[in-house]
PDB file of C-alpha atoms and ligand atoms in Angstrom:
ATOM      1  CA  MET A   1     107.253 119.497  72.542  1.00 98.00           C
ATOM      2  CA  VAL A   2     109.955 118.999  75.132  1.00 98.00           C
ATOM      3  CA  VAL A   3     109.751 115.911  77.361  1.00 98.00           C
ATOM      4  CA  THR A   4     112.038 116.535  80.321  1.00 98.00           C
ATOM      5  CA  ARG A   5     112.763 112.955  81.482  1.00 98.00           C
ATOM      6  CA  ARG A   6     112.936 109.515  80.005  1.00 98.00           C
ATOM      7  CA  LEU A   7     109.457 107.907  80.039  1.00 98.00           C
ATOM      8  CA  PRO A   8     108.350 104.274  79.653  1.00 98.00           C
ATOM      9  CA  ALA A   9     108.881 103.115  76.065  1.00 98.00           C
ATOM     10  CA  PRO A  10     105.179 102.804  75.097  1.00 98.00           C
ATOM     11  CA  VAL A  11     104.672 106.432  76.116  1.00 98.00           C
ATOM     12  CA  GLU A  12     107.707 107.728  74.240  1.00 98.00           C
ATOM     13  CA  GLU A  13     106.673 105.759  71.155  1.00 98.00           C
ATOM     14  CA  GLN A  14     103.166 107.238  71.225  1.00 98.00           C
ATOM     15  CA  LEU A  15     104.477 110.758  71.862  1.00 98.00           C
ATOM     16  CA  ALA A  16     106.862 110.444  68.920  1.00 98.00           C
ATOM     17  CA  ARG A  17     104.012 109.211  66.685  1.00 98.00           C
ATOM     18  CA  GLU A  18     101.682 112.090  67.535  1.00 98.00           C
ATOM     19  CA  PHE A  19     104.022 115.013  68.194  1.00 98.00           C
ATOM     20  CA  ASP A  20     107.342 116.468  67.216  1.00 98.00           C
ATOM     21  CA  ALA A  21     108.754 115.396  70.559  1.00 98.00           C
ATOM     22  CA  GLN A  22     112.217 116.149  71.927  1.00 98.00           C
ATOM     23  CA  LEU A  23     112.881 113.214  74.246  1.00 98.00           C
ATOM     24  CA  ASN A  24     115.612 112.840  76.862  1.00 98.00           C
ATOM     25  CA  PRO A  25     117.149 109.382  76.282  1.00 97.00           C
ATOM     26  CA  ALA A  26     120.079 110.168  78.612  1.00 98.00           C
ATOM     27  CA  ASP A  27     117.539 111.102  81.323  1.00 98.00           C
ATOM     28  CA  ARG A  28     119.666 113.985  82.559  1.00 97.00           C
ATOM     29  CA  PRO A  29     117.620 116.502  84.597  1.00 97.00           C
ATOM     30  CA  LEU A  30     117.268 119.834  82.790  1.00 98.00           C
ATOM     31  CA  SER A  31     118.754 122.978  84.332  1.00 98.00           C
ATOM     32  CA  ALA A  32     116.670 126.108  84.936  1.00 98.00           C
ATOM     33  CA  GLU A  33     118.180 127.593  81.756  1.00 98.00           C
ATOM     34  CA  GLU A  34     117.257 124.522  79.730  1.00 98.00           C
ATOM     35  CA  LEU A  35     113.689 124.635  81.062  1.00 98.00           C
ATOM     36  CA  THR A  36     113.488 128.309  80.120  1.00 98.00           C
ATOM     37  CA  ASP A  37     114.784 127.478  76.638  1.00 98.00           C
ATOM     38  CA  ALA A  38     112.185 124.734  76.317  1.00 98.00           C
ATOM     39  CA  LEU A  39     109.408 127.233  77.100  1.00 98.00           C
ATOM     40  CA  ARG A  40     110.861 129.579  74.465  1.00 98.00           C
ATOM     41  CA  GLY A  41     111.258 126.923  71.799  1.00 98.00           C
ATOM     42  CA  ALA A  42     108.384 124.456  72.140  1.00 98.00           C
ATOM     43  CA  ASP A  43     104.581 124.636  72.123  1.00 98.00           C
ATOM     44  CA  ALA A  44     104.317 122.227  75.046  1.00 98.00           C
ATOM     45  CA  LEU A  45     106.367 121.045  77.970  1.00 98.00           C
ATOM     46  CA  LEU A  46     105.959 117.615  79.588  1.00 98.00           C
ATOM     47  CA  PRO A  47     107.812 117.996  82.888  1.00 98.00           C
ATOM     48  CA  THR A  48     107.762 116.084  86.151  1.00 98.00           C
ATOM     49  CA  VAL A  49     108.506 116.423  89.850  1.00 97.00           C
ATOM     50  CA  THR A  50     112.249 116.933  89.351  1.00 97.00           C
ATOM     51  CA  ASP A  51     111.701 120.079  87.226  1.00 98.00           C
ATOM     52  CA  ARG A  52     111.351 123.269  89.251  1.00 98.00           C
ATOM     53  CA  LEU A  53     109.133 125.530  87.195  1.00 98.00           C
ATOM     54  CA  THR A  54     109.645 128.675  89.235  1.00 98.00           C
ATOM     55  CA  ALA A  55     108.373 132.196  88.540  1.00 98.00           C
ATOM     56  CA  GLN A  56     111.799 132.941  87.095  1.00 98.00           C
ATOM     57  CA  VAL A  57     111.731 129.994  84.676  1.00 98.00           C
ATOM     58  CA  LEU A  58     108.137 130.795  83.724  1.00 98.00           C
ATOM     59  CA  ALA A  59     109.150 134.376  82.929  1.00 98.00           C
ATOM     60  CA  ALA A  60     110.737 133.001  79.700  1.00 98.00           C
ATOM     61  CA  GLU A  61     110.676 135.533  76.860  1.00 98.00           C
ATOM     62  CA  PRO A  62     109.477 135.238  74.223  1.00 98.00           C
ATOM     63  CA  LEU A  63     107.150 132.521  75.521  1.00 98.00           C
ATOM     64  CA  ARG A  64     106.141 129.992  72.907  1.00 98.00           C
ATOM     65  CA  ALA A  65     104.741 127.235  75.141  1.00 98.00           C
ATOM     66  CA  ARG A  66     101.017 127.183  75.807  1.00 98.00           C
ATOM     67  CA  ILE A  67     100.643 124.085  77.954  1.00 98.00           C
ATOM     68  CA  ILE A  68     102.560 122.333  80.723  1.00 99.00           C
ATOM     69  CA  ALA A  69     101.333 118.737  80.831  1.00 99.00           C
ATOM     70  CA  ASN A  70     102.831 117.513  84.087  1.00 98.00           C
ATOM     71  CA  TYR A  71     103.706 113.840  84.515  1.00 98.00           C
ATOM     72  CA  GLY A  72     102.457 113.205  88.068  1.00 98.00           C
ATOM     73  CA  VAL A  73      99.483 114.160  90.181  1.00 98.00           C
ATOM     74  CA  GLY A  74     101.387 116.517  92.497  1.00 98.00           C
ATOM     75  CA  PHE A  75     102.312 119.839  90.937  1.00 98.00           C
ATOM     76  CA  ASN A  76     103.865 121.798  93.792  1.00 97.00           C
ATOM     77  CA  HIS A  77     107.048 122.091  91.702  1.00 98.00           C
ATOM     78  CA  ILE A  78     105.143 124.347  89.306  1.00 98.00           C
ATOM     79  CA  ASP A  79     104.399 127.943  90.257  1.00 98.00           C
ATOM     80  CA  THR A  80     100.814 127.804  88.995  1.00 98.00           C
ATOM     81  CA  THR A  81     100.146 131.466  89.790  1.00 98.00           C
ATOM     82  CA  SER A  82     102.954 132.495  87.428  1.00 98.00           C
ATOM     83  CA  ALA A  83     101.872 129.908  84.864  1.00 98.00           C
ATOM     84  CA  LYS A  84      98.330 131.289  84.896  1.00 98.00           C
ATOM     85  CA  ALA A  85      99.605 134.849  84.637  1.00 98.00           C
ATOM     86  CA  ARG A  86     101.535 133.800  81.517  1.00 98.00           C
ATOM     87  CA  GLY A  87      98.428 132.195  80.016  1.00 98.00           C
ATOM     88  CA  LEU A  88      99.871 128.698  80.344  1.00 98.00           C
ATOM     89  CA  VAL A  89      97.474 125.803  80.861  1.00 98.00           C
ATOM     90  CA  VAL A  90      98.709 123.272  83.439  1.00 98.00           C
ATOM     91  CA  THR A  91      97.476 119.656  83.645  1.00 99.00           C
ATOM     92  CA  ASN A  92      98.375 116.700  85.899  1.00 98.00           C
ATOM     93  CA  THR A  93      97.787 112.916  85.909  1.00 98.00           C
ATOM     94  CA  PRO A  94      95.372 111.942  88.720  1.00 98.00           C
ATOM     95  CA  ASP A  95      93.446 108.655  89.160  1.00 98.00           C
ATOM     96  CA  VAL A  96      95.861 106.360  87.335  1.00 98.00           C
ATOM     97  CA  LEU A  97      98.348 106.318  90.225  1.00 98.00           C
ATOM     98  CA  THR A  98      95.884 106.131  93.105  1.00 98.00           C
ATOM     99  CA  ASP A  99      96.023 102.385  93.730  1.00 98.00           C
ATOM    100  CA  ASP A 100      99.780 101.999  93.455  1.00 99.00           C
ATOM    101  CA  THR A 101     100.401 104.967  95.727  1.00 98.00           C
ATOM    102  CA  ALA A 102      97.964 103.537  98.278  1.00 99.00           C
ATOM    103  CA  ASP A 103      99.766 100.181  98.072  1.00 99.00           C
ATOM    104  CA  ASP A 104     103.036 102.013  98.716  1.00 99.00           C
ATOM    105  CA  ALA A 105     101.603 103.615 101.885  1.00 99.00           C
ATOM    106  CA  LEU A 106     100.497 100.188 103.123  1.00 98.00           C
ATOM    107  CA  MET A 107     103.931  98.794 102.319  1.00 98.00           C
ATOM    108  CA  LEU A 108     105.580 101.535 104.386  1.00 99.00           C
ATOM    109  CA  MET A 109     103.205 100.953 107.273  1.00 99.00           C
ATOM    110  CA  LEU A 110     103.734  97.196 107.320  1.00 98.00           C
ATOM    111  CA  MET A 111     107.478  97.448 106.784  1.00 98.00           C
ATOM    112  CA  VAL A 112     108.077  99.902 109.583  1.00 98.00           C
ATOM    113  CA  ALA A 113     105.730  98.259 112.102  1.00 99.00           C
ATOM    114  CA  ARG A 114     106.894  94.712 111.381  1.00 98.00           C
ATOM    115  CA  ARG A 115     110.548  95.724 111.016  1.00 98.00           C
ATOM    116  CA  GLY A 116     110.722  94.590 107.401  1.00 98.00           C
ATOM    117  CA  GLY A 117     113.630  96.801 106.356  1.00 97.00           C
ATOM    118  CA  GLU A 118     115.587  96.027 109.480  1.00 98.00           C
ATOM    119  CA  GLY A 119     114.970  92.285 109.124  1.00 98.00           C
ATOM    120  CA  GLU A 120     116.090  92.330 105.522  1.00 98.00           C
ATOM    121  CA  ARG A 121     119.297  94.129 106.431  1.00 98.00           C
ATOM    122  CA  HIS A 122     119.846  91.581 109.207  1.00 98.00           C
ATOM    123  CA  VAL A 123     119.569  88.580 106.865  1.00 98.00           C
ATOM    124  CA  ARG A 124     121.684  90.169 104.128  1.00 98.00           C
ATOM    125  CA  ALA A 125     124.392  91.013 106.653  1.00 98.00           C
ATOM    126  CA  GLY A 126     124.614  87.320 107.546  1.00 98.00           C
ATOM    127  CA  ALA A 127     123.701  88.222 111.130  1.00 98.00           C
ATOM    128  CA  TRP A 128     120.683  85.914 111.479  1.00 98.00           C
ATOM    129  CA  THR A 129     121.425  83.146 113.960  1.00 98.00           C
ATOM    130  CA  GLY A 130     118.016  81.469 113.697  1.00 98.00           C
ATOM    131  CA  TRP A 131     114.414  81.647 114.809  1.00 98.00           C
ATOM    132  CA  ARG A 132     113.697  82.408 118.441  1.00 98.00           C
ATOM    133  CA  PRO A 133     110.530  83.518 120.236  1.00 98.00           C
ATOM    134  CA  THR A 134     111.865  86.916 121.186  1.00 98.00           C
ATOM    135  CA  HIS A 135     113.627  87.819 117.976  1.00 98.00           C
ATOM    136  CA  MET A 136     112.857  91.134 116.274  1.00 98.00           C
ATOM    137  CA  LEU A 137     109.372  91.625 117.613  1.00 98.00           C
ATOM    138  CA  GLY A 138     107.448  94.406 115.992  1.00 98.00           C
ATOM    139  CA  THR A 139     104.107  96.109 116.388  1.00 98.00           C
ATOM    140  CA  ARG A 140     100.788  94.631 115.234  1.00 98.00           C
ATOM    141  CA  VAL A 141      99.068  96.505 112.423  1.00 98.00           C
ATOM    142  CA  SER A 142      95.812  94.543 112.191  1.00 98.00           C
ATOM    143  CA  GLY A 143      92.961  96.057 114.152  1.00 98.00           C
ATOM    144  CA  LYS A 144      94.852  99.231 115.042  1.00 99.00           C
ATOM    145  CA  THR A 145      93.736 102.809 114.420  1.00 99.00           C
ATOM    146  CA  LEU A 146      94.913 104.565 111.274  1.00 99.00           C
ATOM    147  CA  GLY A 147      94.708 108.361 111.096  1.00 99.00           C
ATOM    148  CA  LEU A 148      94.629 109.841 107.616  1.00 99.00           C
ATOM    149  CA  ILE A 149      95.543 113.444 107.033  1.00 99.00           C
ATOM    150  CA  GLY A 150      93.731 114.035 103.757  1.00 98.00           C
ATOM    151  CA  LEU A 151      90.904 111.907 102.371  1.00 98.00           C
ATOM    152  CA  GLY A 152      91.267 112.577  98.677  1.00 98.00           C
ATOM    153  CA  ARG A 153      91.625 109.850  96.069  1.00 98.00           C
ATOM    154  CA  ILE A 154      94.769 108.318  97.566  1.00 98.00           C
ATOM    155  CA  GLY A 155      93.665 108.719 101.190  1.00 98.00           C
ATOM    156  CA  ARG A 156      90.417 106.921 100.349  1.00 98.00           C
ATOM    157  CA  ALA A 157      92.261 104.058  98.653  1.00 98.00           C
ATOM    158  CA  VAL A 158      94.466 103.714 101.744  1.00 99.00           C
ATOM    159  CA  ALA A 159      91.374 103.756 104.000  1.00 98.00           C
ATOM    160  CA  HIS A 160      89.782 100.975 101.960  1.00 98.00           C
ATOM    161  CA  ARG A 161      92.888  98.784 102.132  1.00 98.00           C
ATOM    162  CA  ALA A 162      93.458  99.410 105.825  1.00 98.00           C
ATOM    163  CA  ARG A 163      89.870  98.661 106.774  1.00 98.00           C
ATOM    164  CA  HIS A 164      89.210  95.692 104.548  1.00 98.00           C
ATOM    165  CA  GLY A 165      92.739  94.280 104.409  1.00 98.00           C
ATOM    166  CA  CYS A 166      93.909  94.871 107.962  1.00 98.00           C
ATOM    167  CA  GLY A 167      90.661  95.388 109.862  1.00 98.00           C
ATOM    168  CA  MET A 168      91.795  98.815 110.984  1.00 98.00           C
ATOM    169  CA  ARG A 169      89.675 101.589 112.379  1.00 98.00           C
ATOM    170  CA  VAL A 170      90.142 104.643 110.174  1.00 98.00           C
ATOM    171  CA  LEU A 171      90.010 108.269 111.349  1.00 98.00           C
ATOM    172  CA  PHE A 172      90.638 111.252 109.137  1.00 98.00           C
ATOM    173  CA  HIS A 173      90.812 114.991 108.917  1.00 98.00           C
ATOM    174  CA  ASP A 174      90.379 116.823 105.649  1.00 98.00           C
ATOM    175  CA  PRO A 175      89.438 120.492 105.324  1.00 97.00           C
ATOM    176  CA  TYR A 176      87.758 119.585 102.009  1.00 96.00           C
ATOM    177  CA  PRO A 177      86.216 116.191 102.849  1.00 96.00           C
ATOM    178  CA  PRO A 178      84.508 114.005 100.258  1.00 97.00           C
ATOM    179  CA  PRO A 179      80.689 113.738 100.321  1.00 97.00           C
ATOM    180  CA  ALA A 180      79.217 112.204 103.486  1.00 96.00           C
ATOM    181  CA  ALA A 181      78.014 109.140 101.554  1.00 97.00           C
ATOM    182  CA  VAL A 182      81.577 108.390 100.395  1.00 97.00           C
ATOM    183  CA  VAL A 183      82.891 108.742 103.945  1.00 98.00           C
ATOM    184  CA  ALA A 184      80.110 106.507 105.278  1.00 97.00           C
ATOM    185  CA  GLU A 185      80.793 103.839 102.702  1.00 96.00           C
ATOM    186  CA  LEU A 186      84.476 103.849 103.632  1.00 97.00           C
ATOM    187  CA  GLY A 187      83.568 103.570 107.278  1.00 97.00           C
ATOM    188  CA  ALA A 188      85.999 106.399 108.075  1.00 98.00           C
ATOM    189  CA  GLU A 189      85.404 108.624 111.097  1.00 98.00           C
ATOM    190  CA  PRO A 190      85.927 112.368 110.687  1.00 98.00           C
ATOM    191  CA  ARG A 191      87.828 114.405 113.237  1.00 98.00           C
ATOM    192  CA  GLY A 192      87.611 118.184 113.506  1.00 98.00           C
ATOM    193  CA  SER A 193      91.332 118.840 113.348  1.00 98.00           C
ATOM    194  CA  VAL A 194      94.691 117.333 112.454  1.00 98.00           C
ATOM    195  CA  ASP A 195      95.560 117.428 116.162  1.00 99.00           C
ATOM    196  CA  ASP A 196      92.560 115.272 117.054  1.00 98.00           C
ATOM    197  CA  VAL A 197      93.630 112.612 114.557  1.00 99.00           C
ATOM    198  CA  LEU A 198      97.213 112.645 115.846  1.00 99.00           C
ATOM    199  CA  ARG A 199      96.150 112.128 119.462  1.00 98.00           C
ATOM    200  CA  GLU A 200      94.162 108.975 118.678  1.00 98.00           C
ATOM    201  CA  ALA A 201      95.999 107.193 115.873  1.00 99.00           C
ATOM    202  CA  ASP A 202      98.465 104.303 116.096  1.00 99.00           C
ATOM    203  CA  PHE A 203      99.537 105.064 112.529  1.00 99.00           C
ATOM    204  CA  VAL A 204      99.333 108.484 110.891  1.00 99.00           C
ATOM    205  CA  SER A 205      99.493 108.582 107.101  1.00 99.00           C
ATOM    206  CA  LEU A 206      99.764 111.819 105.128  1.00 99.00           C
ATOM    207  CA  HIS A 207      97.748 112.275 101.950  1.00 98.00           C
ATOM    208  CA  SER A 208      97.442 116.029 101.473  1.00 98.00           C
ATOM    209  CA  PRO A 209      98.826 118.029  98.589  1.00 97.00           C
ATOM    210  CA  ALA A 210     101.909 120.164  99.239  1.00 97.00           C
ATOM    211  CA  THR A 211     100.626 123.735  99.463  1.00 97.00           C
ATOM    212  CA  PRO A 212     101.687 126.775 101.504  1.00 97.00           C
ATOM    213  CA  GLU A 213      99.040 125.680 104.063  1.00 97.00           C
ATOM    214  CA  THR A 214     100.405 122.151 104.440  1.00 98.00           C
ATOM    215  CA  ARG A 215     104.107 123.077 104.572  1.00 98.00           C
ATOM    216  CA  HIS A 216     105.503 121.635 107.823  1.00 98.00           C
ATOM    217  CA  LEU A 217     101.995 120.636 108.861  1.00 98.00           C
ATOM    218  CA  ILE A 218     103.711 117.918 110.879  1.00 99.00           C
ATOM    219  CA  ASP A 219     106.092 119.907 113.065  1.00 99.00           C
ATOM    220  CA  ALA A 220     107.573 119.405 116.544  1.00 98.00           C
ATOM    221  CA  ARG A 221     104.362 120.432 118.282  1.00 98.00           C
ATOM    222  CA  ARG A 222     102.221 117.998 116.312  1.00 99.00           C
ATOM    223  CA  LEU A 223     104.732 115.140 116.579  1.00 99.00           C
ATOM    224  CA  ALA A 224     104.513 115.573 120.347  1.00 99.00           C
ATOM    225  CA  LEU A 225     100.738 115.048 120.147  1.00 99.00           C
ATOM    226  CA  MET A 226     101.200 111.596 118.603  1.00 99.00           C
ATOM    227  CA  LYS A 227     101.175 108.500 120.800  1.00 98.00           C
ATOM    228  CA  ARG A 228     104.613 107.362 121.875  1.00 98.00           C
ATOM    229  CA  GLY A 229     104.088 104.018 120.146  1.00 98.00           C
ATOM    230  CA  ALA A 230     102.748 105.565 116.928  1.00 99.00           C
ATOM    231  CA  PHE A 231     104.285 105.552 113.463  1.00 99.00           C
ATOM    232  CA  LEU A 232     104.276 108.337 110.854  1.00 99.00           C
ATOM    233  CA  ILE A 233     103.867 107.412 107.176  1.00 99.00           C
ATOM    234  CA  ASN A 234     104.537 109.908 104.389  1.00 99.00           C
ATOM    235  CA  ASN A 235     104.352 109.195 100.692  1.00 98.00           C
ATOM    236  CA  ALA A 236     102.734 112.521  99.795  1.00 98.00           C
ATOM    237  CA  ARG A 237     105.408 115.245  99.748  1.00 98.00           C
ATOM    238  CA  GLY A 238     108.455 115.850 101.914  1.00 98.00           C
ATOM    239  CA  ASP A 239     107.487 119.484 102.499  1.00 98.00           C
ATOM    240  CA  ILE A 240     104.529 118.443 104.660  1.00 98.00           C
ATOM    241  CA  VAL A 241     106.873 117.213 107.411  1.00 98.00           C
ATOM    242  CA  ASP A 242     109.505 119.277 109.191  1.00 98.00           C
ATOM    243  CA  GLU A 243     112.233 116.684 108.624  1.00 98.00           C
ATOM    244  CA  ALA A 244     114.532 118.122 111.323  1.00 98.00           C
ATOM    245  CA  ALA A 245     111.691 117.960 113.866  1.00 98.00           C
ATOM    246  CA  LEU A 246     110.943 114.393 112.791  1.00 98.00           C
ATOM    247  CA  VAL A 247     114.568 113.376 113.310  1.00 98.00           C
ATOM    248  CA  ALA A 248     114.508 114.945 116.774  1.00 98.00           C
ATOM    249  CA  ALA A 249     111.238 113.179 117.641  1.00 98.00           C
ATOM    250  CA  LEU A 250     112.642 109.821 116.503  1.00 98.00           C
ATOM    251  CA  LYS A 251     115.826 110.356 118.528  1.00 98.00           C
ATOM    252  CA  GLN A 252     113.868 111.291 121.628  1.00 98.00           C
ATOM    253  CA  GLY A 253     111.399 108.428 121.280  1.00 98.00           C
ATOM    254  CA  THR A 254     108.471 110.832 120.894  1.00 98.00           C
ATOM    255  CA  ILE A 255     107.111 108.420 118.263  1.00 99.00           C
ATOM    256  CA  ALA A 256     108.021 104.804 117.492  1.00 98.00           C
ATOM    257  CA  GLY A 257     109.099 105.109 113.874  1.00 98.00           C
ATOM    258  CA  ALA A 258     108.485 106.469 110.405  1.00 99.00           C
ATOM    259  CA  GLY A 259     107.961 105.152 106.899  1.00 99.00           C
ATOM    260  CA  LEU A 260     109.047 107.715 104.338  1.00 99.00           C
ATOM    261  CA  ASP A 261     108.835 107.664 100.545  1.00 99.00           C
ATOM    262  CA  VAL A 262     109.379 111.414 100.147  1.00 98.00           C
ATOM    263  CA  PHE A 263     111.802 113.927 101.654  1.00 98.00           C
ATOM    264  CA  GLU A 264     112.168 117.660 102.074  1.00 98.00           C
ATOM    265  CA  ARG A 265     115.261 117.966  99.887  1.00 98.00           C
ATOM    266  CA  GLU A 266     115.070 114.956  97.532  1.00 97.00           C
ATOM    267  CA  PRO A 267     117.239 113.162  96.702  1.00 97.00           C
ATOM    268  CA  ALA A 268     119.066 114.336  99.843  1.00 98.00           C
ATOM    269  CA  VAL A 269     117.967 112.586 103.027  1.00 98.00           C
ATOM    270  CA  THR A 270     118.817 113.923 106.495  1.00 98.00           C
ATOM    271  CA  PRO A 271     121.895 111.791 107.346  1.00 98.00           C
ATOM    272  CA  ASP A 272     120.591 110.879 110.823  1.00 98.00           C
ATOM    273  CA  LEU A 273     117.674 109.016 109.222  1.00 98.00           C
ATOM    274  CA  LEU A 274     120.060 106.715 107.390  1.00 98.00           C
ATOM    275  CA  THR A 275     121.326 105.297 110.669  1.00 97.00           C
ATOM    276  CA  MET A 276     117.948 104.706 112.335  1.00 98.00           C
ATOM    277  CA  GLU A 277     116.612 101.143 112.322  1.00 97.00           C
ATOM    278  CA  ASN A 278     113.038 102.215 113.104  1.00 98.00           C
ATOM    279  CA  VAL A 279     112.734 104.185 109.883  1.00 98.00           C
ATOM    280  CA  VAL A 280     111.897 102.846 106.422  1.00 98.00           C
ATOM    281  CA  LEU A 281     113.274 104.953 103.578  1.00 98.00           C
ATOM    282  CA  LEU A 282     112.126 104.497  99.992  1.00 98.00           C
ATOM    283  CA  PRO A 283     113.187 106.540  96.947  1.00 98.00           C
ATOM    284  CA  HIS A 284     109.830 108.145  95.993  1.00 98.00           C
ATOM    285  CA  LEU A 285     108.369 104.867  94.702  1.00 98.00           C
ATOM    286  CA  GLY A 286     104.661 105.670  95.194  1.00 98.00           C
ATOM    287  CA  SER A 287     103.631 105.344  91.560  1.00 98.00           C
ATOM    288  CA  ALA A 288     106.611 103.286  90.422  1.00 98.00           C
ATOM    289  CA  THR A 289     105.064 100.331  88.611  1.00 98.00           C
ATOM    290  CA  HIS A 290     105.301  99.570  84.902  1.00 98.00           C
ATOM    291  CA  GLU A 291     101.525  99.790  84.668  1.00 98.00           C
ATOM    292  CA  THR A 292     101.121 103.132  86.382  1.00 98.00           C
ATOM    293  CA  ARG A 293     104.116 104.930  84.916  1.00 99.00           C
ATOM    294  CA  THR A 294     102.842 104.046  81.442  1.00 98.00           C
ATOM    295  CA  ALA A 295      99.300 105.093  82.362  1.00 99.00           C
ATOM    296  CA  MET A 296     100.611 108.416  83.701  1.00 99.00           C
ATOM    297  CA  GLY A 297     102.353 109.101  80.411  1.00 98.00           C
ATOM    298  CA  LEU A 298      99.291 108.199  78.373  1.00 98.00           C
ATOM    299  CA  ARG A 299      97.185 110.434  80.609  1.00 98.00           C
ATOM    300  CA  ALA A 300      99.565 113.367  80.015  1.00 98.00           C
ATOM    301  CA  LEU A 301      99.313 112.554  76.315  1.00 98.00           C
ATOM    302  CA  ASP A 302      95.493 112.638  76.497  1.00 98.00           C
ATOM    303  CA  ASN A 303      95.713 116.107  78.003  1.00 98.00           C
ATOM    304  CA  LEU A 304      98.065 117.296  75.278  1.00 98.00           C
ATOM    305  CA  ARG A 305      95.953 115.777  72.519  1.00 98.00           C
ATOM    306  CA  ALA A 306      92.801 117.421  73.883  1.00 98.00           C
ATOM    307  CA  PHE A 307      94.507 120.796  74.222  1.00 98.00           C
ATOM    308  CA  PHE A 308      95.904 120.818  70.698  1.00 98.00           C
ATOM    309  CA  THR A 309      92.598 119.733  69.160  1.00 98.00           C
ATOM    310  CA  GLY A 310      90.892 122.643  70.890  1.00 98.00           C
ATOM    311  CA  ALA A 311      89.055 120.609  73.543  1.00 98.00           C
ATOM    312  CA  ALA A 312      89.297 121.095  77.307  1.00 98.00           C
ATOM    313  CA  PRO A 313      92.015 118.836  78.779  1.00 98.00           C
ATOM    314  CA  ARG A 314      90.314 116.800  81.496  1.00 98.00           C
ATOM    315  CA  ASP A 315      93.025 117.259  84.108  1.00 98.00           C
ATOM    316  CA  ARG A 316      93.456 120.998  83.975  1.00 98.00           C
ATOM    317  CA  VAL A 317      94.697 122.358  87.307  1.00 98.00           C
ATOM    318  CA  ALA A 318      95.570 125.902  86.185  1.00 97.00           C
TER     319      ALA A 318
HETATM  320  C1  8YV B   1     105.592 110.512  90.688  1.00 70.18           C
HETATM  321  C2  8YV B   1     104.173 111.587  92.488  1.00 70.18           C
HETATM  322  O1  8YV B   1     106.405 109.427  90.706  1.00 70.18           O
HETATM  323  O2  8YV B   1     102.494 111.911  90.908  1.00 70.18           O
HETATM  324  C3  8YV B   1     103.087 112.365  91.869  1.00 70.18           C
HETATM  325  O3  8YV B   1     102.787 113.455  92.356  1.00 70.18           O
HETATM  326  O4  8YV B   1     104.649 111.916  93.525  1.00 70.18           O
HETATM  327  C4  8YV B   1     104.669 110.359  91.846  1.00 70.18           C
HETATM  328  O5  8YV B   1     103.589 109.615  91.390  1.00 70.18           O
HETATM  329  C5  8YV B   1     106.466 111.667  90.556  1.00 70.18           C
HETATM  330  O6  8YV B   1     106.372 112.564  91.581  1.00 70.18           O
HETATM  331  C6  8YV B   1     106.190 112.305  89.238  1.00 70.18           C
HETATM  332  O7  8YV B   1     105.532 113.526  89.352  1.00 70.18           O
END
């Protein structure tokens, strides 16, 4: 099996015990040619978000691989239609990263509203002259209205934290909502459209998968629907937001700020964002804890183990 990136040590150790695993100790991203070679030479590939498994890569001939066990819940970097056409099974790693990713969304929300990033830069720059009643005032989070676009596993974990931790009112739109009992227990209020959520929310947090339908879901028109004092939070996928439109909206004061963990062209970030104080920028840290990154690896391993013992891998997505 080919493992495309360096993984936490307990995962690599277990992989090496159970499989003939080609690891990547230098952690250098593989090129398209190297990914194609891996599909030609190995029975399984364990890739992640930085590996673009396009139709062209998946056209590898002769194809030896039978399973792509993705490390991560999102799999928009894999052309699943082509994978299916080639008879490749694709799995992901849901559940284990839900709580940490929800924590990350809360962190972004609190940091941007309470000017956490800006304040930290201020202190580190030696610019702080001392406490004063009017210094660096931000926006209250507690008791405000949070609008969730997507109420899947992560959206629900964010709703729970926001409601019980910050006493927020939670609205959501999801074209595939969870059962009514789950929504009722969360105390989240459904809205019939994304636009309806945007009009009412003080904070909008994105928790949809990246699909052709959600590409640039948040565009100039929708940003203009948001309240002028509202903040946009995205730790789902960069593709969901039209980054150029977001930059324009931030420049024009259409919205108050943004907390971003993901970007359209990672690791590139639109240069204008780097100079804006009302924007929090994190390097795709959603699931980045020791606990979760190990659990993600072990979950990918579970899928591989099941597949090669002839059982159905529990996280099959294609
Ligand atoms: C990962 C993620 O860090 O799982 C996902 O979809 O975005 C993050 O948890 C990374 O993208 C690995 O796939």
